[in-house]
Amino acid sequence: MLADAHRDGMASDIPMTGEDGLWLRLDRPNNVLGVVSVLWTATPVDPTALRRLLAERIVDRYPVFRCRPVTRSAWLPGAAWEEDPDFDLGRHVLVESLPDAHPEAALQQRVGDLRSTCLDLEHPPWSVHLLQGHGRGSAVVVRTHHALADGVRMTRLLFALLDPLPGEGAAARPVGTHGMDDPFADLLAAPRHPLRALGAGVRVLTSGLNTVYDTLQMLGWTNPPTAWTGPPGTRKSAAWSDPVPLDLLADLAHAEGATINDVCLALLGGALARAHRAEMRAATPSDLAWMVPVNLEPLEAGPPERLGNRFALVLVVLPLRGPFRARVAEVHARVERLRHSWEPVLTRGLQQLLGLAPNPLATTLSDYFAGKAVGVLTNVPGPRSAMALAGAEVTGIVGWAPCSGDQVMTACIVSYAGRVRIGFGTDDRRVGDARLMVAAFRDELHAVVEQYRTAAAPAGVPAPRPEPGVSTAATPIAAVNRSDPRGSPRR
C-alpha cells in the first residue's frame, strides 16, 4: 500500500490505518509496543553485509521503513506515515560489543534494556543492533514498532534476511499461530458434493455454538488475583530456554494424541505454576488466561507483500494445576474449540472499531480487554533447516510480541532447524527476572520427561545422555510408545 503510493509518485504523507494507529496510541513507557526478535550466529556477521541486506530486502522494498509516524490529534484518531527528511540508515543499524565474560547473560541483559526503551518516534520507529562477541559469533536484535506491522509479518521480514546454507534448499515455512477452520467452501459445493456440504453444515453449526461460548467466556473472564497482578513498571527483562529437540515434543504429543503446540502450552502452564509457587510464595491459580495472536490471512513462505496489522487476539485460558496428561487434554480441547470458532473474526472487528474511536474510549476498552490476560503468547514456526545471515550460520532465534495495558509477561514458542526454544519477557516489578521463568520451564520439562521414562523404560536402562548445548531435559524419550493409537502429533 505505502510502497505502491511511493512508486506512483504520490505524496509521501500517507494516511495510517486506524488499526495501525491504535497500536501507536497504546504505546506507553511501562509497556513499549515494540516487536523484538533476536538471533545469533556461529561466526561473526559483517556489519557492511548486514547493512546491505537491510537496505536491499527491507528498506528499499518497504518505504514505510523510511517514514516516521505523525499524529493528527491528541484526542481524535488519525495518523500518517511521513517520510523522514533526515533518514539515515546508520541511525537505525548500530554495532555494539558484548563483554567477553558471560556473553549470553550480557545479550539477555541488552535485550531487556531494549524491551524497556521507547522507540524514537521522531524518526522511523525501528532499530537493528548487531552485537559482536556473542561467543564465536554475533547476535542481532531487531526492534520494530507494532504500528509498522504485526509480529507475524515482522517475523517473516526477519526470515527474509536469511538465506539457505550451501547445499540446502529454501526451507522457510509460513509463520503464524493456529489456523481457522473454513467450512464455507464445502457448503458452496453442495450441488456436486452433498455429503461434504452436510458435514460443512455441521461444522458451521459447531462454529456458531463455539463462537457464542468463547465470546461469553471472554466477556466474563477475569484472571484470578496473583502475585503478578498490578500495574507494571518500566524495567523489563528477557531470557530463553536451551533448545529442545522437536522430536522430543513430537513424542510427547504422539503419546497424548495431541499437537506439539498443545504440549508446549501445557508445559508452559506447569512452568507458570512452578514459578508462582516457588518464587512468589503464593497460592497458584488453577487457570490463567493469555492473549494469543491469530493471523487471519493465508500465509506463504517468503516476505509479506504488504505490512500493517491484519491479525486478531483471542483469549486462551491455560490450566496450571493437575497432572501433565490432564493439562494437555484440557489445552487440546480449548484450542480446538477456538479453531472451530469465529471469535478471531469478532475480535479483529473490535480492533478495527477501536482504531476509529476517540482516544479515551479506545484506550479504556483496549486496557479492559488487555487486563483479562496476564500477557501475550505467540507460537512461531521457523525454517526447518539451518539458515545463514550475511553468510554466517544462524544457530538460534527467539522473538516476542509486546504487552499492553497492565499485562506483565510475554512468551514465545519458536521452532528452528528441528529445535524449539521458549522465550520469556517479564516485567521486573511484578514478575522479576525472566530467567526465573526459564528455570521453571526447564524443571517442568525435566519432570515430565522423567515421568514418561519412569513409567515406560525397563528397570536398569540408563537414560540417554543429553546432546551438547541442549537442555538436559531435552533428550529423546526412548520408551514412549510411538505406536499409541491415540494419534500423531501436529503443529
Coordinates of C-alpha atoms in Angstrom, one line a residue:
M1 CA 0.0 0.0 0.0
L2 CA 2.6 2.5 1.1
A3 CA 5.2 1.2 -1.3
D4 CA 2.7 1.5 -4.3
A5 CA 1.9 5.1 -3.3
H6 CA 5.6 6.0 -3.4
R7 CA 6.2 4.3 -6.7
D8 CA 3.3 6.1 -8.3
G9 CA 4.8 9.4 -7.2
M10 CA 2.1 10.3 -4.7
A11 CA 2.8 12.5 -1.7
S12 CA 5.0 10.9 0.9
D13 CA 2.5 11.8 3.7
I14 CA 0.4 8.6 3.7
P15 CA -2.6 8.0 6.0
M16 CA -2.2 5.3 8.6
T17 CA -4.9 2.7 9.0
G18 CA -6.9 3.1 12.2
E19 CA -5.8 -0.4 13.3
D20 CA -2.1 0.5 12.9
G21 CA -2.7 3.8 14.6
L22 CA -4.4 2.1 17.6
W23 CA -1.1 0.4 18.5
L24 CA 0.6 3.8 18.2
R25 CA -1.8 5.3 20.7
L26 CA -1.5 2.4 23.2
D27 CA 2.3 2.8 23.4
R28 CA 3.4 3.6 27.0
P29 CA 6.6 3.8 28.9
N30 CA 5.6 0.8 31.1
N31 CA 4.7 -1.3 28.1
V32 CA 6.5 -0.3 25.0
L33 CA 4.7 -1.6 21.9
G34 CA 7.8 -2.9 20.1
V35 CA 8.1 -6.3 18.4
V36 CA 11.5 -7.7 19.4
S37 CA 13.4 -10.5 17.7
V38 CA 16.8 -11.9 18.5
L39 CA 19.0 -14.3 16.5
W40 CA 22.6 -15.4 17.0
T41 CA 25.2 -16.9 14.7
A42 CA 28.1 -19.3 14.7
T43 CA 30.5 -16.9 13.2
P44 CA 30.7 -13.1 13.2
V45 CA 28.3 -11.1 11.0
D46 CA 29.9 -8.4 8.8
P47 CA 28.3 -5.0 9.5
T48 CA 28.6 -3.9 5.9
A49 CA 27.0 -7.0 4.6
L50 CA 24.2 -6.7 7.2
R51 CA 23.5 -3.0 6.2
R52 CA 23.4 -4.0 2.6
L53 CA 20.9 -6.8 3.3
L54 CA 18.7 -4.5 5.3
A55 CA 18.8 -1.8 2.6
E56 CA 18.0 -4.2 -0.3
R57 CA 15.5 -6.5 1.3
I58 CA 13.7 -4.3 3.8
V59 CA 14.2 -0.5 3.4
D60 CA 14.1 -0.3 -0.4
R61 CA 11.2 -2.8 -0.6
Y62 CA 9.1 -1.2 2.1
P63 CA 9.5 2.6 2.1
V64 CA 7.5 2.8 5.4
F65 CA 10.9 2.0 7.0
R66 CA 11.9 5.5 5.9
C67 CA 8.9 7.1 7.5
R68 CA 8.0 8.4 10.9
P69 CA 4.5 8.5 12.4
V70 CA 2.7 11.8 12.7
T71 CA -0.3 12.1 15.0
R72 CA -3.1 14.4 13.8
S73 CA -4.8 15.0 17.1
A74 CA -4.2 14.2 20.8
W75 CA -7.9 13.2 21.2
L76 CA -9.2 12.1 17.9
P77 CA -7.9 9.1 15.9
G78 CA -5.9 9.8 12.8
A79 CA -2.2 9.4 12.0
A80 CA 0.0 9.2 9.0
W81 CA 3.4 8.0 7.8
E82 CA 5.6 10.9 6.8
E83 CA 8.9 10.4 5.1
D84 CA 11.8 11.3 7.4
P85 CA 13.8 14.1 5.7
D86 CA 16.8 13.1 7.8
F87 CA 16.6 9.4 7.3
D88 CA 20.0 7.8 7.9
L89 CA 20.4 4.0 7.9
G90 CA 23.3 4.4 10.3
R91 CA 20.9 5.8 12.9
H92 CA 18.9 2.5 12.8
V93 CA 21.7 -0.1 12.4
L94 CA 24.0 0.0 15.4
V95 CA 27.1 -2.1 16.1
E96 CA 27.9 -2.9 19.7
S97 CA 30.2 -5.2 21.6
L98 CA 29.3 -7.7 24.3
P99 CA 31.7 -8.2 27.2
D100 CA 34.0 -11.2 26.9
A101 CA 32.7 -12.7 30.2
H102 CA 29.2 -14.3 30.1
P103 CA 28.1 -13.1 26.6
E104 CA 24.8 -15.0 26.8
A105 CA 23.8 -13.2 30.1
A106 CA 25.0 -9.9 28.6
L107 CA 22.9 -10.5 25.5
Q108 CA 19.8 -11.2 27.6
Q109 CA 20.5 -8.1 29.6
R110 CA 20.8 -6.0 26.5
V111 CA 17.5 -7.4 25.1
G112 CA 15.9 -6.5 28.4
D113 CA 17.2 -3.0 28.1
L114 CA 15.8 -2.6 24.6
R115 CA 12.5 -4.0 25.6
S116 CA 12.4 -1.3 28.3
T117 CA 13.3 1.6 25.9
C118 CA 10.7 3.6 23.9
L119 CA 11.3 3.7 20.2
D120 CA 12.2 7.2 18.8
L121 CA 9.0 8.4 17.1
E122 CA 10.8 11.5 15.7
H123 CA 12.3 9.1 13.2
P124 CA 11.2 5.7 11.7
P125 CA 10.5 3.6 14.7
W126 CA 12.8 0.6 14.3
S127 CA 16.3 -0.4 15.1
V128 CA 18.7 -3.2 14.4
H129 CA 21.5 -3.9 17.0
L130 CA 24.5 -6.0 15.8
L131 CA 26.2 -7.3 19.0
Q132 CA 29.7 -8.6 18.3
G133 CA 31.3 -11.1 20.6
H134 CA 28.5 -13.5 21.3
G135 CA 30.7 -16.5 21.8
R136 CA 32.5 -17.1 18.5
G137 CA 29.7 -15.3 16.5
S138 CA 27.3 -12.4 16.7
A139 CA 23.8 -11.6 17.9
V140 CA 21.3 -9.4 16.1
V141 CA 18.4 -7.7 17.9
V142 CA 15.6 -6.3 15.8
R143 CA 13.1 -3.9 17.2
T144 CA 10.1 -2.5 15.3
H145 CA 7.0 -0.6 16.4
H146 CA 3.8 -2.5 16.3
A147 CA 2.3 0.3 14.2
L148 CA 4.6 -0.8 11.3
A149 CA 3.3 -4.4 11.2
D150 CA 2.2 -7.2 13.5
G151 CA 4.5 -9.8 14.8
V152 CA 3.7 -12.4 12.1
R153 CA 4.7 -10.1 9.3
M154 CA 7.8 -8.7 11.1
T155 CA 9.0 -12.3 11.7
R156 CA 8.5 -13.0 8.1
L157 CA 10.6 -10.0 7.3
L158 CA 13.3 -11.3 9.7
F159 CA 13.3 -14.6 7.9
A160 CA 13.6 -12.7 4.6
L161 CA 17.0 -11.6 5.6
L162 CA 18.2 -15.2 5.8
D163 CA 19.5 -17.5 3.0
P164 CA 19.8 -21.3 2.9
L165 CA 23.2 -22.7 3.7
P166 CA 25.2 -24.1 0.8
G167 CA 23.6 -27.4 -0.3
E168 CA 20.3 -26.7 1.4
G169 CA 17.0 -25.8 -0.2
A170 CA 14.8 -23.0 0.9
A171 CA 13.2 -24.4 4.0
A172 CA 11.2 -21.5 5.3
R173 CA 7.6 -22.1 6.0
P174 CA 4.6 -19.9 6.8
V175 CA 4.7 -18.2 10.2
G176 CA 1.6 -17.9 12.4
T177 CA -0.4 -19.5 15.2
H178 CA -3.1 -22.0 14.8
G179 CA -5.3 -21.6 11.7
M180 CA -9.1 -21.3 11.5
D181 CA -11.5 -23.9 10.1
D182 CA -13.3 -22.6 7.0
P183 CA -16.3 -24.8 6.1
F184 CA -17.9 -22.4 3.6
A185 CA -16.1 -23.6 0.5
D186 CA -17.6 -27.1 1.1
L187 CA -21.0 -25.5 1.6
L188 CA -20.8 -23.8 -1.7
A189 CA -20.0 -27.1 -3.3
A190 CA -23.3 -28.7 -2.2
P191 CA -24.7 -29.5 -5.7
R192 CA -21.6 -31.5 -6.5
H193 CA -20.7 -32.9 -3.1
P194 CA -23.8 -33.1 -1.0
L195 CA -22.2 -35.2 1.8
R196 CA -19.3 -32.9 2.1
A197 CA -21.7 -30.0 2.3
L198 CA -23.7 -31.8 5.0
G199 CA -20.5 -32.1 7.0
A200 CA -19.7 -28.5 6.4
G201 CA -23.2 -27.5 7.7
V202 CA -22.5 -29.4 10.9
R203 CA -19.2 -27.6 11.2
V204 CA -20.9 -24.2 10.7
L205 CA -23.4 -25.0 13.5
T206 CA -20.5 -26.1 15.7
S207 CA -18.5 -22.9 14.9
G208 CA -21.5 -20.8 15.8
L209 CA -22.0 -22.5 19.1
N210 CA -18.3 -22.3 19.9
T211 CA -18.3 -18.6 19.0
V212 CA -21.1 -17.9 21.4
Y213 CA -19.3 -19.9 24.2
D214 CA -15.9 -18.3 23.5
T215 CA -17.4 -14.8 23.3
L216 CA -19.3 -15.1 26.6
Q217 CA -16.2 -16.6 28.2
M218 CA -14.0 -13.7 27.0
L219 CA -16.5 -11.1 28.1
G220 CA -17.0 -12.7 31.5
W221 CA -13.4 -13.8 32.2
T222 CA -11.3 -12.2 34.9
N223 CA -7.9 -13.6 35.8
P224 CA -7.7 -14.6 39.4
P225 CA -5.5 -12.3 41.6
T226 CA -1.9 -13.5 41.7
A227 CA 1.4 -12.2 42.9
W228 CA 1.8 -10.8 39.4
T229 CA -1.3 -8.7 39.4
G230 CA -1.0 -4.9 39.2
P231 CA 0.4 -2.1 37.1
P232 CA 3.8 -3.0 35.5
G233 CA 6.9 -0.9 35.9
T234 CA 9.2 0.4 33.2
R235 CA 12.0 -2.1 33.6
K236 CA 11.8 -5.4 31.6
S237 CA 13.9 -8.5 31.3
A238 CA 14.3 -11.2 28.7
A239 CA 15.6 -14.8 28.7
W240 CA 15.1 -18.0 26.8
S241 CA 15.5 -21.7 27.3
D242 CA 18.1 -24.1 25.9
P243 CA 17.0 -25.7 22.6
V244 CA 14.5 -28.6 23.0
P245 CA 14.6 -31.2 20.2
L246 CA 11.3 -31.1 18.2
D247 CA 11.3 -34.9 18.2
L248 CA 11.0 -34.9 22.0
L249 CA 7.9 -32.7 21.8
A250 CA 6.6 -34.8 19.0
D251 CA 7.0 -37.9 21.1
L252 CA 5.0 -36.3 23.9
A253 CA 2.3 -35.1 21.6
H254 CA 2.1 -38.6 19.9
A255 CA 1.7 -40.3 23.3
E256 CA -1.2 -37.9 24.2
G257 CA -2.9 -37.8 20.9
A258 CA -2.4 -34.0 20.8
T259 CA -0.4 -31.4 18.9
I260 CA 3.1 -30.1 19.6
N261 CA 1.5 -26.8 20.3
D262 CA -0.7 -28.4 22.9
V263 CA 2.3 -29.9 24.6
C264 CA 4.2 -26.6 24.6
L265 CA 1.2 -24.8 26.2
A266 CA 0.7 -27.5 28.8
L267 CA 4.4 -27.3 29.7
L268 CA 4.2 -23.5 29.9
G269 CA 1.2 -23.8 32.2
G270 CA 3.1 -26.1 34.5
A271 CA 6.1 -23.7 34.4
L272 CA 3.9 -20.8 35.4
A273 CA 2.6 -22.8 38.4
R274 CA 6.2 -23.7 39.5
A275 CA 7.4 -20.1 39.2
H276 CA 4.4 -18.7 41.0
R277 CA 4.6 -21.2 43.8
A278 CA 8.4 -21.2 44.3
E279 CA 9.3 -17.6 43.7
M280 CA 6.2 -15.7 44.8
R281 CA 5.3 -17.9 47.9
A282 CA 1.7 -17.5 46.9
A283 CA -1.2 -19.9 46.1
T284 CA -1.2 -21.0 42.5
P285 CA -4.4 -20.3 40.5
S286 CA -6.0 -23.2 38.6
D287 CA -6.2 -21.3 35.3
L288 CA -4.6 -18.2 33.8
A289 CA -5.5 -16.5 30.5
W290 CA -3.2 -15.3 27.8
M291 CA -3.8 -13.3 24.6
V292 CA -2.8 -15.3 21.6
P293 CA -2.4 -13.6 18.1
V294 CA -4.1 -15.3 15.3
N295 CA -3.3 -14.5 11.7
L296 CA -6.5 -14.2 9.5
E297 CA -4.9 -14.2 6.1
P298 CA -3.4 -17.1 4.1
L299 CA 0.4 -17.2 4.7
E300 CA 3.1 -18.2 2.2
A301 CA 6.8 -18.6 2.7
G302 CA 8.8 -15.5 1.9
P303 CA 8.4 -11.8 2.8
P304 CA 4.9 -10.3 3.0
E305 CA 3.5 -8.4 0.1
R306 CA 2.5 -5.6 2.4
L307 CA 2.9 -4.6 6.0
G308 CA 0.4 -3.3 8.6
N309 CA -1.6 -5.2 11.2
R310 CA -4.0 -7.9 10.0
F311 CA -4.4 -10.3 12.9
A312 CA -6.8 -11.0 15.8
L313 CA -6.2 -11.5 19.5
V314 CA -8.1 -14.4 21.2
L315 CA -8.2 -15.3 24.9
V316 CA -6.6 -18.7 25.6
V317 CA -7.0 -20.0 29.2
L318 CA -4.2 -22.2 30.2
P319 CA -4.6 -24.8 33.0
L320 CA -1.8 -24.6 35.6
R321 CA -2.7 -27.3 38.1
G322 CA -3.1 -31.1 37.7
P323 CA -1.1 -33.8 36.0
F324 CA 0.6 -33.1 32.7
R325 CA -1.6 -35.5 30.9
A326 CA -4.8 -33.8 32.1
R327 CA -3.4 -30.4 31.2
V328 CA -2.6 -31.5 27.7
A329 CA -6.1 -32.8 27.2
E330 CA -7.6 -29.6 28.5
V331 CA -5.4 -27.4 26.4
H332 CA -6.2 -29.5 23.3
A333 CA -9.9 -29.2 23.9
R334 CA -9.8 -25.4 24.4
V335 CA -7.6 -24.7 21.4
E336 CA -9.6 -27.0 19.1
R337 CA -12.8 -25.1 20.2
L338 CA -11.1 -21.8 19.2
R339 CA -10.0 -23.2 15.9
H340 CA -13.7 -24.0 15.1
S341 CA -14.9 -20.6 16.2
W342 CA -15.3 -17.2 14.7
E343 CA -14.1 -15.4 17.8
P344 CA -10.9 -14.2 15.9
V345 CA -13.1 -12.5 13.3
L346 CA -15.1 -10.8 16.0
T347 CA -12.1 -9.6 17.9
R348 CA -10.5 -8.3 14.7
G349 CA -13.6 -6.3 14.0
L350 CA -13.4 -4.9 17.5
Q351 CA -9.8 -3.9 16.9
Q352 CA -10.8 -2.1 13.7
L353 CA -13.6 -0.2 15.5
L354 CA -11.3 0.8 18.3
G355 CA -8.9 2.1 15.7
L356 CA -11.6 4.6 14.7
A357 CA -12.7 5.5 18.2
P358 CA -11.6 8.7 20.1
N359 CA -8.5 8.2 22.3
P360 CA -10.3 8.0 25.7
L361 CA -12.7 5.3 24.5
A362 CA -10.1 3.3 22.5
T363 CA -7.6 3.2 25.3
T364 CA -10.1 2.4 28.0
L365 CA -11.7 -0.5 26.1
S366 CA -8.2 -1.8 25.0
D367 CA -7.0 -1.7 28.6
Y368 CA -10.1 -3.5 29.7
F369 CA -9.6 -6.4 27.3
A370 CA -5.8 -6.5 27.8
G371 CA -6.5 -6.8 31.6
K372 CA -8.2 -10.1 31.0
A373 CA -4.8 -11.7 30.2
V374 CA -1.5 -12.0 32.1
G375 CA 0.3 -11.3 28.8
V376 CA 0.7 -12.3 25.2
L377 CA 1.8 -15.7 23.9
T378 CA 3.0 -16.4 20.4
N379 CA 3.9 -19.6 18.5
V380 CA 6.3 -19.1 15.6
P381 CA 7.2 -22.0 13.3
G382 CA 10.5 -21.0 11.7
P383 CA 12.7 -22.5 9.0
R384 CA 13.0 -26.3 9.2
S385 CA 16.7 -26.3 8.4
A386 CA 19.6 -24.0 9.4
M387 CA 19.8 -20.7 7.5
A388 CA 22.5 -18.0 7.2
L389 CA 22.5 -14.3 7.8
A390 CA 25.1 -12.5 5.6
G391 CA 27.0 -15.8 5.3
A392 CA 27.0 -16.6 9.0
E393 CA 25.0 -19.7 10.1
V394 CA 22.1 -18.8 12.4
T395 CA 22.1 -21.1 15.5
G396 CA 19.1 -19.7 17.4
I397 CA 16.1 -17.5 17.1
V398 CA 13.6 -16.1 19.6
G399 CA 11.1 -13.2 19.4
W400 CA 8.3 -11.6 21.4
A401 CA 5.1 -9.6 20.8
P402 CA 4.7 -6.7 23.1
C403 CA 2.4 -6.4 26.1
S404 CA -0.2 -3.7 26.6
G405 CA -2.3 -2.3 29.4
D406 CA -1.4 -4.0 32.7
Q407 CA 0.0 -7.2 31.2
V408 CA 3.3 -8.3 32.8
M409 CA 4.6 -11.1 30.7
T410 CA 5.1 -12.1 27.1
A411 CA 6.2 -15.6 26.0
C412 CA 7.2 -17.1 22.7
I413 CA 7.5 -20.7 21.3
V414 CA 9.9 -20.6 18.4
S415 CA 10.9 -23.6 16.3
Y416 CA 14.0 -23.5 14.1
A417 CA 16.1 -26.2 12.5
G418 CA 14.5 -29.1 14.4
R419 CA 14.6 -27.5 17.8
V420 CA 12.3 -25.3 19.9
R421 CA 13.1 -22.5 22.3
I422 CA 10.7 -20.9 24.8
G423 CA 11.4 -17.3 25.4
F424 CA 10.1 -15.1 28.3
G425 CA 9.8 -11.3 28.6
T426 CA 8.8 -10.2 32.0
D427 CA 8.1 -7.1 34.0
D428 CA 10.7 -6.7 36.7
R429 CA 8.4 -5.1 39.2
R430 CA 5.6 -7.7 39.1
V431 CA 7.3 -10.9 37.9
G432 CA 11.1 -10.4 38.4
D433 CA 13.9 -11.7 36.3
A434 CA 12.8 -13.7 33.2
R435 CA 15.5 -16.3 34.0
L436 CA 13.2 -17.5 36.8
M437 CA 10.6 -18.4 34.3
V438 CA 13.2 -20.2 32.1
A439 CA 14.3 -22.2 35.1
A440 CA 10.7 -23.1 35.9
F441 CA 10.2 -24.3 32.4
R442 CA 13.4 -26.4 32.5
D443 CA 12.3 -28.0 35.7
E444 CA 8.8 -28.7 34.3
L445 CA 10.1 -30.3 31.1
H446 CA 12.6 -32.4 33.1
A447 CA 9.9 -33.6 35.4
V448 CA 7.6 -34.6 32.6
V449 CA 10.3 -36.4 30.7
E450 CA 11.3 -38.3 33.8
Q451 CA 7.7 -39.2 34.4
Y452 CA 7.4 -40.8 31.0
R453 CA 10.8 -42.6 31.3
T454 CA 9.9 -44.0 34.7
A455 CA 6.5 -45.2 33.5
A456 CA 7.8 -46.9 30.3
A457 CA 11.5 -47.7 30.5
P458 CA 12.7 -51.1 31.6
A459 CA 14.3 -51.2 35.0
G460 CA 18.1 -50.7 34.9
V461 CA 18.2 -49.0 31.5
P462 CA 20.1 -45.7 31.8
A463 CA 18.6 -42.5 30.4
P464 CA 20.3 -41.2 27.2
R465 CA 22.9 -38.5 27.6
P466 CA 21.9 -35.0 26.6
E467 CA 23.3 -33.5 23.4
P468 CA 25.9 -30.8 23.8
G469 CA 24.3 -27.4 24.2
V470 CA 20.8 -28.9 24.5
S471 CA 18.6 -28.7 27.6
T472 CA 19.4 -31.6 30.0
A473 CA 15.7 -32.4 29.9
A474 CA 15.6 -32.2 26.1
T475 CA 16.7 -35.7 25.2
P476 CA 14.5 -38.2 23.3
I477 CA 12.1 -40.2 25.4
A478 CA 13.3 -43.6 24.4
A479 CA 10.5 -45.5 26.0
V480 CA 7.4 -43.5 24.7
N481 CA 5.2 -45.9 22.9
R482 CA 5.1 -44.5 19.4
S483 CA 2.5 -47.0 18.3
D484 CA 0.0 -45.4 20.7
P485 CA -3.3 -45.4 18.6
R486 CA -4.5 -42.1 20.0
G487 CA -3.0 -40.1 17.2
S488 CA 0.1 -38.4 15.7
P489 CA 1.4 -35.0 16.6
R490 CA 0.5 -32.0 14.5
R491 CA 1.7 -28.4 14.6

